[in-house]
Coordinates of C-alpha atoms in Angstrom, one line a residue:
G1 CA 10.4 26.2 16.5
V2 CA 10.8 23.3 18.0
R3 CA 11.7 22.2 21.7
G4 CA 14.8 20.1 21.3
A5 CA 17.3 18.7 18.6
V6 CA 16.6 18.2 15.1
V7 CA 18.2 15.8 13.1
R8 CA 18.1 15.7 9.8
V9 CA 19.6 13.1 8.0
T10 CA 21.6 14.2 5.0
E11 CA 25.4 12.3 5.5
P12 CA 25.9 10.6 1.8
V13 CA 26.5 7.3 4.5
L14 CA 22.4 7.6 5.1
A15 CA 21.8 8.3 1.1
E16 CA 23.5 5.1 -0.3
I17 CA 21.3 2.2 -2.0
T18 CA 22.5 -1.1 -2.7
I19 CA 21.5 -3.8 -4.4
E20 CA 21.9 -7.4 -3.2
E21 CA 19.7 -9.8 -6.0
T22 CA 15.9 -8.9 -5.2
Q23 CA 16.8 -7.2 -1.7
V24 CA 17.6 -3.3 -2.0
T25 CA 18.9 -1.3 1.1
A26 CA 18.5 2.6 1.0
G27 CA 19.7 5.0 3.7
G28 CA 16.5 6.7 5.8
G29 CA 17.6 9.7 4.4
T30 CA 18.1 9.1 0.5
L31 CA 14.9 10.1 -1.8
L32 CA 12.0 8.4 -2.3
S33 CA 12.2 9.7 -5.7
R34 CA 15.7 7.7 -6.3
L35 CA 14.7 4.9 -4.8
V36 CA 11.9 4.4 -7.7
T37 CA 14.4 5.4 -10.3
E38 CA 17.1 3.1 -9.3
A39 CA 14.6 -0.2 -8.3
A40 CA 13.6 0.5 -12.2
R41 CA 16.3 1.1 -13.3
A42 CA 17.6 -2.2 -11.8
G43 CA 15.0 -4.2 -13.1
L44 CA 13.2 -4.8 -9.8
G45 CA 9.7 -4.1 -9.5
G46 CA 7.5 -3.0 -6.2
V47 CA 7.9 0.9 -5.8
E48 CA 6.8 2.4 -9.4
H49 CA 3.6 3.4 -7.8
L50 CA 5.7 5.1 -5.0
V51 CA 6.5 7.3 -7.6
G52 CA 5.1 10.9 -6.6
I53 CA 5.7 10.8 -3.0
P54 CA 8.0 13.4 -1.4
G55 CA 9.9 13.0 1.3
T56 CA 12.8 10.0 2.4
V57 CA 12.8 6.7 2.8
G58 CA 13.4 6.4 6.2
G59 CA 10.0 8.5 6.6
A60 CA 7.9 7.1 3.7
V61 CA 8.3 3.8 6.0
V62 CA 7.4 5.8 9.3
G63 CA 4.7 6.9 7.9
N64 CA 3.9 3.6 5.7
S65 CA 3.9 5.5 2.6
G66 CA 1.8 4.0 -1.2
G67 CA -1.4 4.2 -3.2
R68 CA -4.0 2.5 -4.2
Q69 CA -2.0 -0.3 -5.6
G70 CA 0.2 -0.9 -1.8
D71 CA 2.4 0.0 0.9
I72 CA 6.2 0.0 1.1
G73 CA 5.3 -1.3 4.5
Q74 CA 4.5 -4.7 2.7
L75 CA 8.2 -4.8 0.9
V76 CA 10.4 -4.0 4.5
Q77 CA 12.3 -7.2 5.5
S78 CA 14.4 -4.9 8.1
I79 CA 14.9 -1.9 9.6
R80 CA 18.1 -0.4 11.1
V81 CA 17.2 2.4 13.8
L82 CA 18.7 4.5 16.1
D83 CA 17.1 5.2 19.9
Q84 CA 17.4 7.9 21.9
D85 CA 19.8 5.9 24.2
G86 CA 21.9 6.3 20.9
K87 CA 21.8 2.7 20.3
V88 CA 21.7 0.9 17.1
A89 CA 18.6 -1.9 16.1
V90 CA 17.6 -3.9 14.0
R91 CA 13.9 -5.1 13.5
R92 CA 12.2 -6.8 11.4
G93 CA 9.4 -5.7 8.9
D94 CA 7.0 -8.2 10.5
E95 CA 7.5 -6.6 13.7
L96 CA 6.7 -3.3 13.1
S97 CA 2.8 -3.2 13.1
F98 CA 1.6 -1.8 9.4
A99 CA -1.3 0.4 8.9
Y100 CA -2.9 2.6 6.8
R101 CA -0.5 5.4 7.1
R102 CA 0.9 4.2 10.3
S103 CA 4.0 1.9 11.8
G104 CA 5.2 0.9 14.7
I105 CA 8.1 3.1 14.5
Q106 CA 7.7 6.0 16.8
D107 CA 10.5 8.3 18.3
L108 CA 13.4 6.2 16.2
L109 CA 15.8 7.3 13.7
V110 CA 15.8 5.6 10.6
L111 CA 19.2 4.6 9.7
S112 CA 18.4 2.2 6.7
V113 CA 15.4 0.3 5.1
T114 CA 15.5 -3.3 3.3
L115 CA 12.8 -3.6 1.1
Q116 CA 12.1 -6.8 -0.9
L117 CA 11.4 -6.7 -4.6
Q118 CA 11.3 -8.7 -7.7
R119 CA 12.8 -8.9 -11.0
D120 CA 11.2 -7.5 -13.6
D121 CA 11.3 -6.0 -16.7
S122 CA 13.5 -2.1 -16.8
E123 CA 11.9 -0.6 -19.4
E124 CA 8.4 -2.6 -18.8
L125 CA 9.1 -0.6 -14.7
T126 CA 10.0 2.9 -16.7
R127 CA 6.8 3.0 -18.8
R128 CA 4.8 2.0 -15.7
M129 CA 6.2 4.7 -13.8
R130 CA 5.3 7.2 -15.7
K131 CA 2.7 5.9 -16.4
N132 CA 1.8 7.4 -12.2
W133 CA 3.9 9.9 -12.4
I134 CA 1.3 11.2 -15.8
M135 CA -1.8 10.4 -13.3
K136 CA -1.1 11.4 -10.6
R137 CA 1.0 14.9 -12.0
S138 CA -2.5 15.4 -13.7
T139 CA -4.7 14.9 -10.3
Q140 CA -2.1 16.4 -7.4
P141 CA 0.4 19.3 -7.1
L142 CA 3.3 18.1 -7.8
A143 CA 4.9 20.7 -9.5
D144 CA 4.1 23.0 -5.6
Q145 CA 5.8 22.8 -2.8
S146 CA 4.2 20.4 -0.4
A147 CA 4.2 17.6 2.1
G148 CA 1.7 15.7 0.2
C149 CA -1.8 14.2 1.6
I150 CA -2.3 15.8 5.1
F151 CA -5.5 14.2 6.5
R152 CA -5.3 10.5 6.1
N153 CA -8.6 9.3 5.2
P154 CA -11.8 8.4 6.9
R155 CA -12.6 4.4 6.1
G156 CA -14.6 4.4 2.8
L157 CA -14.2 7.9 2.5
S158 CA -11.9 10.7 0.2
A159 CA -10.9 13.2 3.2
G160 CA -10.1 15.6 -0.3
A161 CA -13.9 14.9 -1.3
L162 CA -14.7 15.8 2.7
I163 CA -12.5 19.4 2.0
E164 CA -13.2 20.3 -1.4
Q165 CA -17.1 19.6 -0.4
S166 CA -16.7 21.9 2.5
G167 CA -15.6 25.3 0.2
L168 CA -11.7 25.1 1.1
K169 CA -10.4 24.5 -1.9
N170 CA -7.8 27.8 -2.5
A171 CA -8.4 28.3 1.7
A172 CA -5.8 30.5 2.3
V173 CA -4.0 31.0 5.8
G174 CA -1.0 33.3 5.0
K175 CA 0.9 31.5 2.8
A176 CA 0.1 28.6 2.2
R177 CA -3.4 27.5 0.7
V178 CA -5.3 24.4 0.0
S179 CA -4.9 23.4 -3.6
E180 CA -7.5 23.6 -6.3
R181 CA -6.1 20.6 -7.9
H182 CA -6.3 18.1 -4.7
A183 CA -8.0 19.4 -1.4
N184 CA -6.2 17.0 0.8
F185 CA -2.6 19.2 -0.1
I186 CA -1.7 22.5 1.4
V187 CA 0.8 23.9 -1.0
T188 CA 3.5 27.0 0.5
E189 CA 4.5 29.9 -1.1
P190 CA 7.9 31.7 -0.5
G191 CA 7.5 33.3 3.3
A192 CA 5.2 30.4 4.0
V193 CA 5.5 30.1 8.4
A194 CA 4.5 26.6 10.0
T195 CA 2.1 28.4 11.9
D196 CA 0.1 29.7 8.7
V197 CA -0.1 25.5 7.9
E198 CA -1.1 24.6 11.5
Q199 CA -4.2 27.3 11.0
L200 CA -5.2 26.4 7.5
I201 CA -4.9 22.4 8.8
E202 CA -7.0 23.9 12.3
R203 CA -9.3 25.7 10.1
I204 CA -9.9 22.5 7.7
R205 CA -10.5 20.2 10.6
T206 CA -13.1 22.4 12.4
T207 CA -15.0 23.0 9.4
V208 CA -15.4 19.3 8.0
A209 CA -16.4 18.4 11.7
Q210 CA -18.9 21.0 11.9
K211 CA -20.6 20.2 8.4
Y212 CA -20.2 16.4 8.5
S213 CA -19.5 15.3 12.2
I214 CA -16.1 13.6 10.6
D215 CA -12.7 14.3 12.6
L216 CA -10.4 14.2 9.8
D217 CA -6.7 12.2 11.4
L218 CA -3.5 13.9 10.1
E219 CA -1.1 11.8 8.1
I220 CA 1.9 14.0 8.4
R221 CA 3.2 14.2 11.8
V222 CA 3.4 17.9 13.8
W223 CA 5.9 18.1 16.1

């Protein structure tokens, strides 16, 4: 378990999406997949390449989710956050120190995010979104239960390739296993517990470090 209070952002007010011109504001609890779909429907481009990434908008901003076509942090105009003292503040995007799978948002609850998008053809956006989805589905375990990529890519290298070349595809601990489709994903079956995933992560890190002298850095956050 977690020693402390866990706040799950599920209230409808924290999952609303509003659109004003080319700016989209989404509650921190909004599913990222819904934001991508709503933006495409409204003819606003910039987030269609984020299709297939699990989780919420708030989580995506904290971890600066993205891919080859860019990261969400590049689009952030501002965020509203709640700190541990219960105070609400607004932070500008240029204050958030976005970097590869990182941000300057620490120990804050993301209430809402405002993104600056651009006008585009809705049908063309939908086409690109579907193309991205098909490409990701062919290489990632999107139909399985996972938290997305587990490790950040070391500079100039692929974490998934390092794990695969270490012979760890399909390696398992309990009900958690390394995806056969993409080795940087850990997928779980019913009955999996957090310790299954944690022990598998440690096994992966140890094996890769022994074989390549590379320490894999977590992309996910473990409490």
